[in-house]
Short mmCIF file of C-alpha atoms in Angstrom, two decimals:
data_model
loop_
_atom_site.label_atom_id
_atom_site.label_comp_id
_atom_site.label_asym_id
_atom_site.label_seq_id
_atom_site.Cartn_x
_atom_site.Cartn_y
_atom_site.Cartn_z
CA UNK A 1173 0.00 0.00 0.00
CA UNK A 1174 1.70 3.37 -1.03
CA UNK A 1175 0.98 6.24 0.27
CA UNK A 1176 2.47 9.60 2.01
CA UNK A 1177 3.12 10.76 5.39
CA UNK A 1178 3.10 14.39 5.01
CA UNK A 1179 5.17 16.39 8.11
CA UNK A 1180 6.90 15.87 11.26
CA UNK A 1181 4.05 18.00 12.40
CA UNK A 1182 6.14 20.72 15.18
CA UNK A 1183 9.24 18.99 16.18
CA UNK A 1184 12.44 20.28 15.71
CA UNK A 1185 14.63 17.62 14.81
CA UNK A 1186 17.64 19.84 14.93
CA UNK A 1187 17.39 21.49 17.89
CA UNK A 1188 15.21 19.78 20.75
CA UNK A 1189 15.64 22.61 23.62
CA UNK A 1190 12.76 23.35 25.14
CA UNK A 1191 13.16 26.46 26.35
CA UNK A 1192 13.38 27.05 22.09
CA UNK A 1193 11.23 29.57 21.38
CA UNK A 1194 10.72 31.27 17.62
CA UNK A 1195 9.07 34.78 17.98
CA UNK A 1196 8.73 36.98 14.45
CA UNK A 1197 8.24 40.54 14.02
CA UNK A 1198 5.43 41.07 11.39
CA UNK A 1199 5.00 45.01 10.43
CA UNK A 1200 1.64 45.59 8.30
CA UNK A 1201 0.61 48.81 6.22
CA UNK A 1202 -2.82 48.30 5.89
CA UNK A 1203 -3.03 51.50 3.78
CA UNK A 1204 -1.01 50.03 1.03
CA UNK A 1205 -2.45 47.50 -0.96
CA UNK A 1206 0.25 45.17 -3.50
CA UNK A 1207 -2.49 42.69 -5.21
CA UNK A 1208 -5.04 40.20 -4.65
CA UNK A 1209 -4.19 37.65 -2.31
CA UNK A 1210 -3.50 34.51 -4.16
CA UNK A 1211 -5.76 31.89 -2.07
CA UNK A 1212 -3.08 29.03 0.14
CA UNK A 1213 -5.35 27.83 2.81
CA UNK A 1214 -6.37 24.29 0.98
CA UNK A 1215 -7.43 22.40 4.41
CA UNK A 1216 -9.61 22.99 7.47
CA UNK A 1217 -9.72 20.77 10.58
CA UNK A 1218 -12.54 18.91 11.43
CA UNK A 1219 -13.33 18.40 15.07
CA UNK A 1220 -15.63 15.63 15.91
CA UNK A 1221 -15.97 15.54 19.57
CA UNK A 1222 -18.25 12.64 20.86
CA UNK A 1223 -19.64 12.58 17.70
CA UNK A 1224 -18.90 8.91 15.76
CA UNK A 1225 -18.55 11.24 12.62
CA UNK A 1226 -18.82 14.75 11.50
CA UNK A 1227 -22.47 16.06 12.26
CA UNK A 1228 -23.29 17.15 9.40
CA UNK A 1229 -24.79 15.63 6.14
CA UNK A 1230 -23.00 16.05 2.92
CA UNK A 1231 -25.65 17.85 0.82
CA UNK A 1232 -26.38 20.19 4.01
CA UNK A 1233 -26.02 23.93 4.45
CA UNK A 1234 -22.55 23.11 6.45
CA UNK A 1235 -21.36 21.27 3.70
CA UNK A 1236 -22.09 23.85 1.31
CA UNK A 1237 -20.45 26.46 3.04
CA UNK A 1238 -17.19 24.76 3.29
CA UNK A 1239 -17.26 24.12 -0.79
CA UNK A 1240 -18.07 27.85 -1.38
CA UNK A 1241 -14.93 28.39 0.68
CA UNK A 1242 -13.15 26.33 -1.96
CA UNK A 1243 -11.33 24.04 0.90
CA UNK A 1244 -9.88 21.03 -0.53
CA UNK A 1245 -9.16 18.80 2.45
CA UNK A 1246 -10.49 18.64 5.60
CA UNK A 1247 -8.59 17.24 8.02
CA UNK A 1248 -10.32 14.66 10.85
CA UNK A 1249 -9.46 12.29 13.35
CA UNK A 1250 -8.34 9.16 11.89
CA UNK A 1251 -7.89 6.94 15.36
CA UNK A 1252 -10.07 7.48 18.11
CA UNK A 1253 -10.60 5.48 21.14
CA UNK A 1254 -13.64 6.74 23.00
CA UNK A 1255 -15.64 9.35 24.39
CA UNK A 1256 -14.22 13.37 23.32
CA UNK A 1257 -11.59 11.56 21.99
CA UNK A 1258 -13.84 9.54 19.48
CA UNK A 1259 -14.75 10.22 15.76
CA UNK A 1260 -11.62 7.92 14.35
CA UNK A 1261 -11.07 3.96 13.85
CA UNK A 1262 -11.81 2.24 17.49
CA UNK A 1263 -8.77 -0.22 18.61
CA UNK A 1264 -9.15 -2.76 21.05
CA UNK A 1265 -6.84 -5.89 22.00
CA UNK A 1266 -7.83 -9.84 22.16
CA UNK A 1267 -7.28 -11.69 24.65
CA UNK A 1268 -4.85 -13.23 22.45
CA UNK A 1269 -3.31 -10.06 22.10
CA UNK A 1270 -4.35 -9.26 18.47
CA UNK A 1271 -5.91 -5.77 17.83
CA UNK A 1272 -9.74 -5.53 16.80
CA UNK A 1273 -10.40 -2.14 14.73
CA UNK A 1274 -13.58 -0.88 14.09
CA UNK A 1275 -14.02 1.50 10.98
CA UNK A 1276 -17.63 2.49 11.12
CA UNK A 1277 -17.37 5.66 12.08
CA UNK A 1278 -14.60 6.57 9.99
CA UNK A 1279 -16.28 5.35 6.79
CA UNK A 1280 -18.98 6.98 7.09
CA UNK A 1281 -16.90 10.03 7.96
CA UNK A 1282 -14.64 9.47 4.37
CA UNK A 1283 -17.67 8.79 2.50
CA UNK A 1284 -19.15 12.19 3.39
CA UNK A 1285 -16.20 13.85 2.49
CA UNK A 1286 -15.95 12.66 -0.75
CA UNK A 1287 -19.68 12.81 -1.35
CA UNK A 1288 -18.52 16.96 -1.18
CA UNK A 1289 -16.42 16.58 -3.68
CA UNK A 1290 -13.46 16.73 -0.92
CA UNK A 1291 -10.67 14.63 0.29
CA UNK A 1292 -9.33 13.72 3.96
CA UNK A 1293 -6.61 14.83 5.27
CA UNK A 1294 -5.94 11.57 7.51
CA UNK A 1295 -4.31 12.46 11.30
CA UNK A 1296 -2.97 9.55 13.02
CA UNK A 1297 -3.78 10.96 16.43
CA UNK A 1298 -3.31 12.53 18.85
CA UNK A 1299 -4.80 9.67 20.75
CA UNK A 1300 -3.14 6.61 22.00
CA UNK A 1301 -5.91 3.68 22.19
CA UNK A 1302 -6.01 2.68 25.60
CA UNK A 1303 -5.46 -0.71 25.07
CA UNK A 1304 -1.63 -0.22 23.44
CA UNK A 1305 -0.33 2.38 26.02
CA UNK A 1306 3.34 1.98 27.22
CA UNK A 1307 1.67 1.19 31.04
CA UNK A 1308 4.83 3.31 32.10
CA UNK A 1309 3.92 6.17 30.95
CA UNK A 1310 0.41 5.64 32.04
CA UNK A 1311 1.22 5.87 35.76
CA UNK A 1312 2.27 9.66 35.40
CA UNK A 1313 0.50 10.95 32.55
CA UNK A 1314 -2.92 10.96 30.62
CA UNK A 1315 -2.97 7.52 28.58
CA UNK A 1316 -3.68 9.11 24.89
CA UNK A 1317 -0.66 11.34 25.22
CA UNK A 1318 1.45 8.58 25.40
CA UNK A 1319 3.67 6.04 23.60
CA UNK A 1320 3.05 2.61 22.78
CA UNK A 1321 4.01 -0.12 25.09
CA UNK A 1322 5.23 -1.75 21.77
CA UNK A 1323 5.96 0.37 18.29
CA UNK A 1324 5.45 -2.80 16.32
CA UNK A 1325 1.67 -2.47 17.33
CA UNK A 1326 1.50 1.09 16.23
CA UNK A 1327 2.77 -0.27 12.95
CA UNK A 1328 0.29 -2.47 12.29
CA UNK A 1329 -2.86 -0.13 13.10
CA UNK A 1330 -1.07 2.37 10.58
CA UNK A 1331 -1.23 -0.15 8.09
CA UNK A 1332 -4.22 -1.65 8.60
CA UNK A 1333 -5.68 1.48 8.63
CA UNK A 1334 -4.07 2.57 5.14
CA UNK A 1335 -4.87 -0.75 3.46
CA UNK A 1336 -8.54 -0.40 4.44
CA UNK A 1337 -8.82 2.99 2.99
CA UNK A 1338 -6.04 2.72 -0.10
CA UNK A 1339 -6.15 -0.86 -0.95
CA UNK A 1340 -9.58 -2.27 -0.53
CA UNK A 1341 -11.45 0.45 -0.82
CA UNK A 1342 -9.41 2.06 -3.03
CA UNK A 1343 -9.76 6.02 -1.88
CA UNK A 1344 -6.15 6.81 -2.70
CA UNK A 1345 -5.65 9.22 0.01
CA UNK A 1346 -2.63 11.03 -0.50
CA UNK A 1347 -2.02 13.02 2.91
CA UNK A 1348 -1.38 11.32 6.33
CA UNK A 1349 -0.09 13.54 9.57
CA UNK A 1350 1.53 11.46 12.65
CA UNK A 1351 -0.22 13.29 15.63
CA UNK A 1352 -1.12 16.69 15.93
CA UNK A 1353 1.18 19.21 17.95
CA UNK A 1354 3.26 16.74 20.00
CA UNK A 1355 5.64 19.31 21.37
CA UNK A 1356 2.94 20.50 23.85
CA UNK A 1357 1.84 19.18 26.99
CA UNK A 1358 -1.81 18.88 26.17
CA UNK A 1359 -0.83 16.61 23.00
CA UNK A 1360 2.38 15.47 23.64
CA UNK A 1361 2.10 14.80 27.53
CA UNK A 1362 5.06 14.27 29.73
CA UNK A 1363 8.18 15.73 28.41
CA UNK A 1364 10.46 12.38 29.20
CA UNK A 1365 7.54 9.84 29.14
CA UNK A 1366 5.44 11.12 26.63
CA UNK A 1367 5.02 12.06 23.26
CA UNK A 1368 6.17 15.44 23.56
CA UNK A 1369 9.79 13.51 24.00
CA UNK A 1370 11.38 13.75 20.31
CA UNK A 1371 12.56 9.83 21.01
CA UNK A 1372 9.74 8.44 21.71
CA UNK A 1373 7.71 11.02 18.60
CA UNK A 1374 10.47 9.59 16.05
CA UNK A 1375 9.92 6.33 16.67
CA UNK A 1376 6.16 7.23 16.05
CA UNK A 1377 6.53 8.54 13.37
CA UNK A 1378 8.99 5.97 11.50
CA UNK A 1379 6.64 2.88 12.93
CA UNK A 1380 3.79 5.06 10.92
CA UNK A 1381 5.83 5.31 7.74
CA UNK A 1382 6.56 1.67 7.97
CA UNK A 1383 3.01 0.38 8.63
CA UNK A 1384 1.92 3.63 5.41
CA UNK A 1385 4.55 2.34 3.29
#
């Protein structure tokens, strides 16, 4: 299954201080005017909530208001576990230890989009399912900010989750984020157990390309 992971989505691989802080000075003349703005926003993020997919219909006033925008992709939740953190494929474990996913709500989700005349923008978290948590990390910090107890795992939800959607359903979606904002606490969690450490986000991020690729 090819496909495309798109960004390292906020963390600086060259320099991981972080006290590192970018700050830019941005002077405007709102008198002077130097053309028409040429349009570069293509994608808008879709939150979901507890919703099991976007709440709105594809033919409704919603939907037409984000085609007369001219957006191109929106981009949702691909894995969610439960509750506010729902909307994306649910993962749960075996008893024998092999993971059960459940793409309901995300089909239906993909199928709306396209019945716009969109595509997804596919964001492989920035939940953890519960059920492949490093149990570590766990102890000191919420469970969906953190890594998996084993990155093999991760790889195999990635490409289950790419097969379903490029192989056997043939949707050829092209753009695929690992996580969303893992240098902060509220997405990234603990700073040496979680996420937010660039470690334990590489090794994300290259089990994802694996399992995409």
């Amino acid at each position: 299954a090819k496909s495309s992971i798109c960004f390292l989505d906020d963390v600086s691989v060259a320099n991981t201080d972080p006290d590192l802080q970018t700050v830019y000075d941005v002077e405007i003349d709102v008198q002077k005017k130097s053309g028409d703005r040429k349009r570069i926003e293509e994608c808008v993020t879709l939150w979901t909530l507890d919703q099991g997919t976007i709440p709105f219909a594809p033919d409704g006033p919603m939907a037409d208001r984000l085609k007369s925008l001219d957006f191109r992709y929106l981009r949702i939740r691909a894995i969610g576990d439960e509750g506010w953190l729902g909307g994306g494929v649910t993962v749960r474990k075996n008893q024998d230890g092999k993971l059960t996913i459940d793409f309901s709500h995300l089909d239906e989700t993909v199928r709306r989009i396209n019945a716009m005349g969109l595509a997804p923008f596919m964001r492989l978290g920035w939940e953890m399912p519960r059920d492949l948590v490093d149990n570590e990390c766990v102890g000191s910090e919420n469970y969906w900010t953190c890594p998996p107890a084993d990155y093999a795992e991760w790889e195999e939800l990635i490409y289950q989750i790419v097969k379903h959607y490029n192989v056997e359903n043939n949707y050829g979606i092209k753009w695929w984020v690992v996580w969303n904002e893992p240098d902060i606490e509220e997405f990234g969690g603990d700073e040496n157990l979680g996420l937010r450490n660039v470690e334990n986000y590489l090794k994300l991020y290259q089990a994802s390309v694996n399992g995409a690729l």
